[in-house]
XYZ file of C-alpha atoms in Angstrom:
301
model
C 88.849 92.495 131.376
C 86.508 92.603 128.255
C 87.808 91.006 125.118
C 86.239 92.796 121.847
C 86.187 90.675 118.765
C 87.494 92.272 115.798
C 85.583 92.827 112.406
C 86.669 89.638 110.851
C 86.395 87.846 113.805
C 82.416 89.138 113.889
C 81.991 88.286 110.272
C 83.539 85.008 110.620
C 81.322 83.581 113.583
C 78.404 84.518 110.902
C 79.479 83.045 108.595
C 80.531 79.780 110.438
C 77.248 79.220 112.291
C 75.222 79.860 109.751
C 77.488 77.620 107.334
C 76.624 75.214 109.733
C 73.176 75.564 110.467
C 72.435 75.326 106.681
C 74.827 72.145 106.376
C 72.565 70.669 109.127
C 69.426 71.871 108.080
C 69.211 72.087 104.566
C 71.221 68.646 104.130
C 74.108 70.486 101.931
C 77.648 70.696 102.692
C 79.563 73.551 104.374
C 80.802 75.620 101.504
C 77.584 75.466 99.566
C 76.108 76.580 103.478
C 78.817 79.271 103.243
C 78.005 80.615 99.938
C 73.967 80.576 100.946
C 74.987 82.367 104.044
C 76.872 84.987 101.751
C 74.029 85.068 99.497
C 71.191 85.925 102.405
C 74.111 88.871 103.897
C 74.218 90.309 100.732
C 70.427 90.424 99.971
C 69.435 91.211 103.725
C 67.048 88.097 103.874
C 67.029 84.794 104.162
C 66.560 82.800 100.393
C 66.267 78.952 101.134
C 63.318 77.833 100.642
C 63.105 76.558 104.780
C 60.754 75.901 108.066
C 59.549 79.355 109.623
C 61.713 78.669 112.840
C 64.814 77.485 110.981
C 64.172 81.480 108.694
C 63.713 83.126 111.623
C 66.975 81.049 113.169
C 69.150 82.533 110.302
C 67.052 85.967 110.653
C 68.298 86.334 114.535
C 72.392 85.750 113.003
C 71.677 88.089 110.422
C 70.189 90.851 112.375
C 73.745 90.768 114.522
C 75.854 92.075 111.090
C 75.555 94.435 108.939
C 77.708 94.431 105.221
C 77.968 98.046 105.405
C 80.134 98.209 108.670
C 83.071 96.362 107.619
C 86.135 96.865 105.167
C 86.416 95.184 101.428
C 89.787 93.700 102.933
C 87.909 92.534 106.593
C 85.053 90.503 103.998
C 87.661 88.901 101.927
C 89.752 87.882 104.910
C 86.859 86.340 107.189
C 85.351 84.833 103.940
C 88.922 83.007 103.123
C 89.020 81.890 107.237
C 85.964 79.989 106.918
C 86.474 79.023 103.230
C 89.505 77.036 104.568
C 87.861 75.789 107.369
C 85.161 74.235 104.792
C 88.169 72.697 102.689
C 89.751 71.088 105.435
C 89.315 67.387 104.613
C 87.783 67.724 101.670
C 88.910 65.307 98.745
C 88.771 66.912 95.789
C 91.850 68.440 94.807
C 91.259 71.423 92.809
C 89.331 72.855 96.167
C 92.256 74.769 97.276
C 93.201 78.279 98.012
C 95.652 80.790 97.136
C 97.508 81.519 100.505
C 97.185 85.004 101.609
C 100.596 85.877 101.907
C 100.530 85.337 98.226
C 98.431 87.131 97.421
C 99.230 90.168 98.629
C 102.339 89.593 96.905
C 100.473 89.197 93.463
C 99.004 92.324 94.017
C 102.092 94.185 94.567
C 103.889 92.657 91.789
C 100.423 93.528 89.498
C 100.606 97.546 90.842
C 104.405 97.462 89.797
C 103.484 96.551 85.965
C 100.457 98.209 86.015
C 101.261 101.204 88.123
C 99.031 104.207 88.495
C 97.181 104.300 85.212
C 93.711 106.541 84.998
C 92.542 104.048 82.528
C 91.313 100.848 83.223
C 92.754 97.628 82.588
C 91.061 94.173 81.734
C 92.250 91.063 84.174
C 91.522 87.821 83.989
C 91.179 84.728 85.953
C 91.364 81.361 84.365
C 90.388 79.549 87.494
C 89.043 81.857 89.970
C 88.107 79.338 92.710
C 86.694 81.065 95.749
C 87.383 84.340 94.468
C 90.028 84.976 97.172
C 93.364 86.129 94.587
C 91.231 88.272 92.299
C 89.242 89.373 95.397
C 92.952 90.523 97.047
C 94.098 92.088 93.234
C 90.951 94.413 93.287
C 91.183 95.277 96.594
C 94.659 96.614 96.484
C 94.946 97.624 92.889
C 96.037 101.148 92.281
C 94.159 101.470 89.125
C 90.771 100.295 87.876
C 90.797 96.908 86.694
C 87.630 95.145 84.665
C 87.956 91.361 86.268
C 86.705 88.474 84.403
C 87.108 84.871 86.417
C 86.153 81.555 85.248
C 85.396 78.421 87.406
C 84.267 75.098 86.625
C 83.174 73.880 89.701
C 79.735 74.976 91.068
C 80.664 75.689 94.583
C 83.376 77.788 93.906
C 81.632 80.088 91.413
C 79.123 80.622 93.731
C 81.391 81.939 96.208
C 83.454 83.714 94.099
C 79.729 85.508 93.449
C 79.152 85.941 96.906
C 82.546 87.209 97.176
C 82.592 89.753 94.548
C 78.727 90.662 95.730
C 79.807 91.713 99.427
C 82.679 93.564 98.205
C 81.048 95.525 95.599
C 83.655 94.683 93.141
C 82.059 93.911 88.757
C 83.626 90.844 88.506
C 82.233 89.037 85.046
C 82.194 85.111 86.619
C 81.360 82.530 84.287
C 80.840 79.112 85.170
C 82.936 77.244 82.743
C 85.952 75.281 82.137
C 88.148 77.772 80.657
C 90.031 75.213 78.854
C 87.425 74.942 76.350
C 86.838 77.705 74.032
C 86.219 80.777 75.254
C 85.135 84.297 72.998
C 85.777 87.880 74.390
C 88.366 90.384 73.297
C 92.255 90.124 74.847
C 92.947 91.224 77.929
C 95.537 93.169 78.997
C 96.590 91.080 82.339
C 96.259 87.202 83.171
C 96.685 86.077 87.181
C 95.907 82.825 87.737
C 96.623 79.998 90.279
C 96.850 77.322 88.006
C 95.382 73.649 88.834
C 97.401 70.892 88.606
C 97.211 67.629 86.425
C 95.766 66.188 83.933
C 93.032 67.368 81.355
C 90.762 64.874 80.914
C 89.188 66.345 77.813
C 91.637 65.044 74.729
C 88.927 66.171 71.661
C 89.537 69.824 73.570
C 93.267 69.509 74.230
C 94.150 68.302 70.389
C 93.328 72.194 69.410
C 96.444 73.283 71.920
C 100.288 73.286 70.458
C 100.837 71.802 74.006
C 98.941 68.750 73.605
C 100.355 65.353 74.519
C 101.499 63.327 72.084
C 100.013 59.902 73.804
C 97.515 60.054 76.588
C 96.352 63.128 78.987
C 97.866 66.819 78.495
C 98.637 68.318 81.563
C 96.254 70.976 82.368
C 98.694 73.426 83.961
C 100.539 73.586 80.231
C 96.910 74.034 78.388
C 95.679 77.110 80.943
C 98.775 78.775 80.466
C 98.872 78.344 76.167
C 95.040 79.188 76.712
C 96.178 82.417 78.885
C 98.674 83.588 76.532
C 96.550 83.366 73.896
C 93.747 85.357 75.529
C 96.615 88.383 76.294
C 97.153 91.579 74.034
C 100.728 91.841 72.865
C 102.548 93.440 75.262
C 100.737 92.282 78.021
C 101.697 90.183 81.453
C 100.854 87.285 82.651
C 101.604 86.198 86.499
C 101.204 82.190 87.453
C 101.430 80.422 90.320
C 102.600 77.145 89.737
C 104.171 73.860 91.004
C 107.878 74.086 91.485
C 108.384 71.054 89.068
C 106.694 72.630 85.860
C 109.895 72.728 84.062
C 110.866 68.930 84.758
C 107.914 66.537 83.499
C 108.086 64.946 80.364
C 106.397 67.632 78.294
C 108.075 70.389 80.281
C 110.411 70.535 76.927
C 107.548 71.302 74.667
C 106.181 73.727 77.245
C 109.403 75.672 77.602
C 109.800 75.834 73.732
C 106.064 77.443 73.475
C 107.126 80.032 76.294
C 109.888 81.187 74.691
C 108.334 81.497 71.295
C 105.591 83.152 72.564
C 106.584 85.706 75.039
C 109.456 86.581 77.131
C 109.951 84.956 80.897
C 110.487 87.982 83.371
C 111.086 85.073 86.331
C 110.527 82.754 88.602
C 110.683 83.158 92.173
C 110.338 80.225 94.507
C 107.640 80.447 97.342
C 108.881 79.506 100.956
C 109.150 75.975 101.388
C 107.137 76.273 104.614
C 104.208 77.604 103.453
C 103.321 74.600 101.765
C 102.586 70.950 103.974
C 104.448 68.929 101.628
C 107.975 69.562 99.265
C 105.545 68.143 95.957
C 103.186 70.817 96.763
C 105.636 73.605 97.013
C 104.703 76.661 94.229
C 106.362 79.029 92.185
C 105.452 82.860 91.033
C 106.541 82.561 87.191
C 106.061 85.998 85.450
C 106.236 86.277 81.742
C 105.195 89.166 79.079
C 103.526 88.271 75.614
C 105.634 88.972 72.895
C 105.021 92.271 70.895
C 104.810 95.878 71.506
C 107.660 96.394 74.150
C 105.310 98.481 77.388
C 107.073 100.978 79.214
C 106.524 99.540 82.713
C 108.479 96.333 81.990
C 111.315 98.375 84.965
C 108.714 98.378 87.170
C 109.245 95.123 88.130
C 112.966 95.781 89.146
């Protein structure tokens, strides 16, 4: 009996070997091979600067695929399978991903508010890491959205790039930490999985109410004061954070910022098993910017 691979199985095994040829090759690590083996799909060559047997090596793998056969959704979910295989083991903790599950869940909760408008909206990203969540928002989105993602760390960007590039979503990515001051008009949406920890940066942090009155700030508290912020009146803002953001020691000054500035819609608790640990279970905490009272606030029920 003849077992046919699937689409994102195909895709995958691309994107793995030639991951790992690069990471072998090239002397980089698997995720920056990943995002050059993006790069070369998406351009239809190969870009590194390499021997003419290792090119015509990655030439061979790239003449078995071709972008325009497979789905938005089969990219995004073959990119995310071999994204995770590339953080497996690695040490730094901010290279993590949004779990599909939720975000697929985002995305409905984001059509509910959002609903079937002809004109589009503005979303944005604080930490965009692979691309993955705003890859699955755009994707499912029932109206058209203008994404803009930041990232501070190099790798991640660059996948997010790739990401957005094989997709054929605009996605504005800038490489930045979004903590620091950022200039573009309000937006009308914020969706971000927020990092966890402390900000190291205290000459940035002093400019946020949420600040720490001795040592680090945490910067879960500043991306969210930076989101809200950065959001029209009116607007929504969906987070995905640790269960325990309302029970540190500046959760009190956090909560009293919240409520000032807009009004909390929730917080719904995500499976315990979906997480290895109980400290790194997550949350879904929806709130709406204080002003001008929108019309699809019942969506949501």
């Amino acid at each position: 009996m003849t077992v046919h691979s699937t689409n994102t199985e195909i895709l995958y095994t691309y994107f793995d070997e030639a991951a790992l040829y690069l990471e072998k090759h090239w002397n980089i690590t698997y995720l920056e091979g990943l995002a050059e083996a993006g790069e070369n799909l998406f351009r239809g060559e190969v870009c590194q600067p390499l021997t003419l047997d290792q090119k015509n090596h990655l030439l061979s793998e790239l003449d078995k695929v071709n972008i325009e056969d497979f789905t938005q959704e089969e990219i995004r979910k073959s990119l995310q399978l071999v994204v995770l295989k590339g953080m497996k083991g690695v040490v730094q903790p901010h290279h993590s991903m949004t779990p599909d599950a939720v975000s697929l869940f985002m995305s409905y909760l984001v059509n509910k508010v959002v609903g079937k408008q002809k004109e589009q909206v503005t979303l944005l990203d604080l930490a965009v890491g692979s691309g993955n969540l705003i890859s699955a928002l755009l994707n499912h989105s029932l109206t058209p959205i203008q994404a803009i993602g930041f990232e501070v760390d190099e790798t991640l960007v660059k996948l997010a790039y790739v990401n957005a590039n094989l997709q054929k979503h605009e996605l504005q990515l800038f490489h930045q930490d979004s903590i620091e001051p950022i200039a573009f008009p309000e937006v009308d949406l914020v969706v971000t999985d927020v990092p966890v920890g402390f900000y190291p940066k205290d000459e940035v942090a002093h400019e946020y109410q949420l600040k720490a009155e001795d040592g680090h700030a945490y910067i879960h508290h500043l991306m969210i004061e930076q989101a809200i912020k950065k959001t029209k009146a009116g607007g929504f803002l969906f987070f995905i954070v640790p269960n325990f953001l309302f029970q540190s020691d500046q959760a009190e000054k956090l909560h009293t910022y919240i409520k000032e500035e807009a009004n909390i819609l929730g917080l719904l608790q995500l499976p315990k098993t979906m997480f290895k640990t109980e400290q790194a279970g997550k949350s879904i905490f929806m709130i709406q910017k204080k002003g001008k009272v929108q019309s699809c606030l019942n969506r949501l029920y």
